[in-house]
């Protein structure tokens, strides 16, 4: 899987999550524009910890379905890193890419 | 296996209580995936056996990979796989302690974690964990076993809270002694002593276990979570 493909997949999952939870519960509000560097979690992040769990699990499942793999994204390394690999979509992509490459 | 029957996963399905639970779930309209390290004697059009060791993460991930691929959804998990080690704490080896904790506690955790990932897709799930009356009895001679099952009860209560928002309930049931391989090695006098501490002085039956399971997994039991029910009156 290419990094660009993975980024698209991650952004899709985030958008789907935001749509489902309708930020601010106002359906008429347009969804915020999300890019690789949008703060996802933490200070000024788009989602709270439960939202992050949902997104990470959806990404994990989408990848495992696509690649027929058994990747666990929220592993010990992810949890113990100084700067969270879930801070922005880009960082989530980089960390997940690492896991995908490691299984080869 | 058919498309419109809900899927249940039963761990430790090759014999004893687990095998009986599988048979009853099939009668009650479920398709059942069972797992244990060895093969199962159960042959039924609605039963699929997948060999897996619940204490081994990669084995559990592989189990769920198959479930995801072949079934796509999961409604019920019965965390039944369990082993016991009956010994005075002074005679309990660290290996025995690790084995019991790994299968009973870590196994329940791993299967629940991976199962809940699948259940949340449909915002519905029922997880039932097997504990034992040995926990409230603080039964002597079973330190590792009782510690592992106390852990299972604590896990049940925390997961109940964490998974509530996904429509998943998590409950536990603690059987009294039931005649299976698990308690083969326990002397008749010791079993009699345990039974005598119950309000209802008889051995448990597999039917008693299923009765509680059937209650927990009903769709109508969606307001019951984080509970432990013991058999026999403790
Ligand atoms: N019988 C009782 O008196 C009693 C009382 C209270 C609670 N319980 C609980 O009820 C549950 C079932 O007990 P039981 O009496 O039916 O025991 P059992 O007859 O010894 O059967 C245990 C089952 O668990 C499976 N198993 C063991 N280790 C496993 C592992 N690492 N991975 C996957 N499967 C594994 C076994 O199959 P393999 O060996 O093929 O893996 C077998 O199918 C246990 O959790 C037990 O603690 C039993």
Short mmCIF file of N, CA, C and O in Angstrom, two decimals, chain A residues 67-103:
data_model
loop_
_atom_site.label_atom_id
_atom_site.label_comp_id
_atom_site.label_asym_id
_atom_site.label_seq_id
_atom_site.Cartn_x
_atom_site.Cartn_y
_atom_site.Cartn_z
N UNK A 67 -5.76 -5.52 3.20
CA UNK A 67 -4.49 -6.24 3.03
C UNK A 67 -4.55 -7.67 3.56
O UNK A 67 -3.57 -8.39 3.51
N UNK A 68 -5.71 -8.05 4.10
CA UNK A 68 -5.84 -9.37 4.69
C UNK A 68 -4.78 -9.57 5.78
O UNK A 68 -4.12 -10.60 5.85
N UNK A 69 -4.60 -8.53 6.57
CA UNK A 69 -3.54 -8.56 7.59
C UNK A 69 -4.15 -8.55 8.99
O UNK A 69 -5.38 -8.57 9.14
N UNK A 70 -3.30 -8.54 10.00
CA UNK A 70 -3.78 -8.52 11.39
C UNK A 70 -3.05 -7.45 12.18
O UNK A 70 -2.55 -7.69 13.27
N UNK A 71 -2.99 -6.26 11.59
CA UNK A 71 -2.27 -5.17 12.25
C UNK A 71 -3.05 -4.67 13.47
O UNK A 71 -4.27 -4.58 13.43
N UNK A 72 -2.32 -4.40 14.57
CA UNK A 72 -2.93 -3.73 15.72
C UNK A 72 -2.25 -2.37 15.84
O UNK A 72 -1.07 -2.29 16.17
N UNK A 73 -2.98 -1.30 15.54
CA UNK A 73 -2.34 0.02 15.51
C UNK A 73 -2.01 0.53 16.91
O UNK A 73 -0.95 1.06 17.16
N UNK A 74 -2.96 0.34 17.83
CA UNK A 74 -2.73 0.84 19.18
C UNK A 74 -1.86 -0.14 19.95
O UNK A 74 -2.29 -0.76 20.91
N UNK A 75 -0.62 -0.32 19.51
CA UNK A 75 0.25 -1.28 20.21
C UNK A 75 1.08 -0.55 21.28
O UNK A 75 0.99 0.66 21.45
N UNK A 76 1.89 -1.33 21.98
CA UNK A 76 2.63 -0.76 23.11
C UNK A 76 3.54 0.40 22.67
O UNK A 76 3.69 1.38 23.37
N UNK A 77 4.13 0.23 21.50
CA UNK A 77 5.04 1.27 21.02
C UNK A 77 4.29 2.57 20.79
O UNK A 77 4.75 3.64 21.18
N UNK A 78 3.13 2.46 20.17
CA UNK A 78 2.34 3.66 19.87
C UNK A 78 2.01 4.39 21.16
O UNK A 78 2.07 5.61 21.25
N UNK A 79 1.66 3.60 22.18
CA UNK A 79 1.23 4.20 23.44
C UNK A 79 2.38 4.81 24.22
O UNK A 79 2.17 5.66 25.07
N UNK A 80 3.60 4.34 23.94
CA UNK A 80 4.72 4.81 24.77
C UNK A 80 5.55 5.88 24.08
O UNK A 80 6.51 6.37 24.63
N UNK A 81 5.18 6.25 22.84
CA UNK A 81 5.97 7.27 22.16
C UNK A 81 5.76 8.64 22.79
O UNK A 81 4.67 8.97 23.23
N UNK A 82 6.87 9.41 22.79
CA UNK A 82 6.82 10.74 23.41
C UNK A 82 5.79 11.63 22.72
O UNK A 82 4.92 12.20 23.35
N UNK A 83 5.90 11.72 21.38
CA UNK A 83 4.88 12.51 20.69
C UNK A 83 3.92 11.51 20.05
O UNK A 83 4.33 10.63 19.29
N UNK A 84 2.66 11.63 20.40
CA UNK A 84 1.67 10.62 20.01
C UNK A 84 1.62 10.43 18.49
O UNK A 84 1.57 11.41 17.75
N UNK A 85 1.61 9.18 18.04
CA UNK A 85 1.50 8.96 16.60
C UNK A 85 0.08 9.22 16.10
O UNK A 85 -0.22 8.98 14.93
N UNK A 86 -0.79 9.70 16.98
CA UNK A 86 -2.16 9.98 16.57
C UNK A 86 -2.47 11.48 16.56
O UNK A 86 -3.63 11.87 16.46
N UNK A 87 -1.44 12.31 16.70
CA UNK A 87 -1.65 13.76 16.82
C UNK A 87 -2.30 14.38 15.60
O UNK A 87 -3.15 15.26 15.71
N UNK A 88 -1.89 13.94 14.41
CA UNK A 88 -2.46 14.46 13.15
C UNK A 88 -2.70 13.27 12.22
O UNK A 88 -2.10 12.21 12.40
N UNK A 89 -3.54 13.45 11.20
CA UNK A 89 -3.74 12.36 10.24
C UNK A 89 -2.40 11.90 9.63
O UNK A 89 -2.17 10.71 9.45
N UNK A 90 -1.52 12.86 9.36
CA UNK A 90 -0.23 12.52 8.76
C UNK A 90 0.59 11.61 9.66
O UNK A 90 1.19 10.64 9.20
N UNK A 91 0.59 11.92 10.96
CA UNK A 91 1.37 11.09 11.88
C UNK A 91 0.76 9.69 12.01
O UNK A 91 1.47 8.68 12.10
N UNK A 92 -0.56 9.64 11.99
CA UNK A 92 -1.24 8.33 12.05
C UNK A 92 -0.87 7.50 10.81
O UNK A 92 -0.59 6.30 10.90
N UNK A 93 -0.82 8.18 9.67
CA UNK A 93 -0.45 7.49 8.42
C UNK A 93 0.99 6.97 8.53
O UNK A 93 1.27 5.81 8.21
N UNK A 94 1.91 7.82 9.00
CA UNK A 94 3.31 7.40 9.09
C UNK A 94 3.48 6.20 10.00
O UNK A 94 4.18 5.25 9.69
N UNK A 95 2.79 6.25 11.14
CA UNK A 95 2.95 5.15 12.08
C UNK A 95 2.35 3.85 11.51
O UNK A 95 2.94 2.79 11.62
N UNK A 96 1.20 4.00 10.87
CA UNK A 96 0.55 2.81 10.31
C UNK A 96 1.39 2.23 9.16
O UNK A 96 1.53 1.02 9.02
N UNK A 97 1.99 3.12 8.38
CA UNK A 97 2.87 2.70 7.28
C UNK A 97 4.01 1.85 7.83
O UNK A 97 4.39 0.82 7.25
N UNK A 98 4.55 2.31 8.95
CA UNK A 98 5.65 1.57 9.60
C UNK A 98 5.20 0.15 9.94
O UNK A 98 5.91 -0.82 9.67
N UNK A 99 4.00 0.05 10.50
CA UNK A 99 3.49 -1.27 10.88
C UNK A 99 3.27 -2.15 9.66
O UNK A 99 3.56 -3.35 9.66
N UNK A 100 2.74 -1.54 8.59
CA UNK A 100 2.49 -2.31 7.37
C UNK A 100 3.81 -2.83 6.80
O UNK A 100 3.93 -4.00 6.42
N UNK A 101 4.81 -1.95 6.78
CA UNK A 101 6.10 -2.36 6.21
C UNK A 101 6.79 -3.41 7.06
O UNK A 101 7.47 -4.29 6.54
N UNK A 102 6.60 -3.32 8.36
CA UNK A 102 7.27 -4.28 9.26
C UNK A 102 6.77 -5.70 9.06
O UNK A 102 7.49 -6.65 9.33
N UNK A 103 5.53 -5.85 8.61
CA UNK A 103 5.02 -7.21 8.50
C UNK A 103 5.47 -7.89 7.22
O UNK A 103 5.24 -9.06 7.00
#
